[in-house]
Amino acid sequence: MILALDDTVDLTRILLRIAGFFRDESCGQCVPCRVGTVRQEEALLRIAHNGRSPGSNAGDILLLRDVGQVMKDASICGLGQAAWNAVESAIDRLGALEETR
Amino acid sequence: MTATHERTPVEMGMPVRLVTLSVDGQEVSVPEGSTLLDACTAVGEDIPTLCYGDTLTPKNACRVCMVEVEGSRVLVPSCSRKVTENVVVRTDTERVRHSRRLVLELLGSSVDLSTTPHVEEWMAEYAADPGRFGPPAPEDLHRDVHEPGEHHAGDGSVAETMEQPDKVDNDLYVRDYSKCILCYKCVDACGTQWQNTFAIQVAGRGFESQISTEFNVELPESACVYCGNCIEVCPTGALSFKSEYDMRAEGTWNEDEQTQTTTLCTFCGVGCNLTLHVQDNTIVKVSSPHDHSVGHGNLCIKGRFGFQHVQNR
């Protein structure tokens, strides 16, 4: 899926919106998705709140990668397996979250 | 008339084909219809399981038994996936270990696993750190209330949990859902797979899921028949005998001092087997052997809880 946004958009807030969506849509049957979508949203909330200083989000980005990987590898269905796609591509391709505003 | 030798036919069952596969480089042959977990166990691999139950149909919910299968895009649950000829299974790759570690961290950070057998060893083996998601959120008094619409996100400063008040609403057993991993085993044992009572189900969805009676009424008001077959299959101690719950609260519960005696239930003629757990000459809990041909680990209220008369001295 491709989402087209211009450069005035606050990526962290878009990612938070997407993470919130996946958390709401998780059915709750399997652990990686049920708890993973919550931990993903919590990490993004922390990043959104503490923002500024470069490098300060490294721990939460590692956490996002770890949680994302288990959701992708071990969730029962496609919802959990895709729940971290947007966050992954924002970190890897756009360098988002590292130096938020 | 000459006496004939009477011979009793011996039940052999249908012939079973063996399936050969590879587990961590070792070739192993197991009967057709076995699971990958059976094959892994056959070669001596110790795969952790939580939602798997030997008397229940796999629900694939906990994702702790995941293994890597060559050619599969994602990891597969070994407790339910059937063996196929020449399949190549790996149980100890980086990907498998990462998945196990994270599942344990996600569960450990959201659920009280203090009475779950083996979990401490697994946490150590996979170097899981459940504390990494931040301090646990305080007890939630409204987990049984399911509001429509979007959830209320906090600020990420605490890690959300299942922490909630224990449900002590009858004299026989207690539901401590702070310890619930939502494995569905109690729901299946109460429903079509064994008891057909349907007193409990999962209410809500996502992280807000809860095991609940109809309209969240207290157990005595619900359809529950107190067979305790949900306690028998609960893997975390979320469901426990009131006697065990009270003794744990007093600090007197000590499994090392308990003996287990399997005997026949005397209440009726069905022939269920009971295993009496005895501490200090007092019956503290009753379970039932899962491999017994009559009950398969299931009992009724009389067998499960009708032991007090034995102790009237």
PDB file of C-alpha atoms in Angstrom, chain A residues 44-101:
ATOM      1  CA  LEU A  44       5.237   6.027  19.469  1.00  0.00           C
ATOM      2  CA  LEU A  45       3.442   8.066  22.152  1.00  0.00           C
ATOM      3  CA  ARG A  46       6.700   8.343  24.104  1.00  0.00           C
ATOM      4  CA  ILE A  47       8.564   9.427  20.980  1.00  0.00           C
ATOM      5  CA  ALA A  48       5.853  11.977  20.151  1.00  0.00           C
ATOM      6  CA  HIS A  49       6.047  13.407  23.667  1.00  0.00           C
ATOM      7  CA  ASN A  50       9.784  13.563  24.197  1.00  0.00           C
ATOM      8  CA  GLY A  51      10.626  14.556  20.590  1.00  0.00           C
ATOM      9  CA  ARG A  52      13.494  17.020  20.213  1.00  0.00           C
ATOM     10  CA  SER A  53      16.915  15.702  21.205  1.00  0.00           C
ATOM     11  CA  PRO A  54      18.527  13.574  18.478  1.00  0.00           C
ATOM     12  CA  GLY A  55      19.359  10.015  19.475  1.00  0.00           C
ATOM     13  CA  SER A  56      17.094  10.043  22.539  1.00  0.00           C
ATOM     14  CA  ASN A  57      14.626   7.734  20.844  1.00  0.00           C
ATOM     15  CA  ALA A  58      17.115   4.974  20.030  1.00  0.00           C
ATOM     16  CA  GLY A  59      15.766   2.669  22.773  1.00  0.00           C
ATOM     17  CA  ASP A  60      12.181   3.058  21.630  1.00  0.00           C
ATOM     18  CA  ILE A  61      13.132   2.535  17.986  1.00  0.00           C
ATOM     19  CA  LEU A  62      14.886  -0.730  18.893  1.00  0.00           C
ATOM     20  CA  LEU A  63      11.773  -1.692  20.856  1.00  0.00           C
ATOM     21  CA  LEU A  64       9.582  -0.879  17.843  1.00  0.00           C
ATOM     22  CA  ARG A  65      11.788  -3.047  15.615  1.00  0.00           C
ATOM     23  CA  ASP A  66      11.673  -5.977  18.064  1.00  0.00           C
ATOM     24  CA  VAL A  67       7.910  -5.781  18.535  1.00  0.00           C
ATOM     25  CA  GLY A  68       7.375  -5.230  14.798  1.00  0.00           C
ATOM     26  CA  GLN A  69       9.400  -8.311  13.922  1.00  0.00           C
ATOM     27  CA  VAL A  70       7.440 -10.625  16.247  1.00  0.00           C
ATOM     28  CA  MET A  71       4.119  -9.241  14.981  1.00  0.00           C
ATOM     29  CA  LYS A  72       5.276  -9.896  11.409  1.00  0.00           C
ATOM     30  CA  ASP A  73       6.688 -13.381  12.116  1.00  0.00           C
ATOM     31  CA  ALA A  74       4.262 -14.819  14.642  1.00  0.00           C
ATOM     32  CA  SER A  75       0.809 -13.201  14.345  1.00  0.00           C
ATOM     33  CA  ILE A  76      -2.013 -15.468  13.184  1.00  0.00           C
ATOM     34  CA  CYS A  77      -3.403 -13.244  10.456  1.00  0.00           C
ATOM     35  CA  GLY A  78      -2.466 -10.503   8.031  1.00  0.00           C
ATOM     36  CA  LEU A  79      -3.606  -7.705  10.327  1.00  0.00           C
ATOM     37  CA  GLY A  80      -0.947  -8.391  12.916  1.00  0.00           C
ATOM     38  CA  GLN A  81       1.620  -9.256  10.266  1.00  0.00           C
ATOM     39  CA  ALA A  82       1.088  -5.847   8.637  1.00  0.00           C
ATOM     40  CA  ALA A  83       0.642  -3.797  11.819  1.00  0.00           C
ATOM     41  CA  TRP A  84       4.162  -2.443  11.769  1.00  0.00           C
ATOM     42  CA  ASN A  85       4.672  -1.971   8.004  1.00  0.00           C
ATOM     43  CA  ALA A  86       4.021   1.773   8.032  1.00  0.00           C
ATOM     44  CA  VAL A  87       6.250   2.364  11.057  1.00  0.00           C
ATOM     45  CA  GLU A  88       9.043   0.243   9.563  1.00  0.00           C
ATOM     46  CA  SER A  89       8.989   2.095   6.268  1.00  0.00           C
ATOM     47  CA  ALA A  90       8.854   5.494   7.997  1.00  0.00           C
ATOM     48  CA  ILE A  91      11.948   4.632  10.051  1.00  0.00           C
ATOM     49  CA  ASP A  92      13.939   2.920   7.309  1.00  0.00           C
ATOM     50  CA  ARG A  93      13.010   4.942   4.237  1.00  0.00           C
ATOM     51  CA  LEU A  94      12.160   8.357   5.647  1.00  0.00           C
ATOM     52  CA  GLY A  95      14.381   8.412   8.723  1.00  0.00           C
ATOM     53  CA  ALA A  96      11.351   9.459  10.727  1.00  0.00           C
ATOM     54  CA  LEU A  97      11.276   9.392  14.548  1.00  0.00           C
ATOM     55  CA  GLU A  98      15.047   9.785  14.944  1.00  0.00           C
ATOM     56  CA  GLU A  99      14.890  13.584  15.161  1.00  0.00           C
ATOM     57  CA  THR A 100      11.263  14.427  15.593  1.00  0.00           C
ATOM     58  CA  ARG A 101      10.677  18.174  15.305  1.00  0.00           C
TER      59      ARG A 101
END
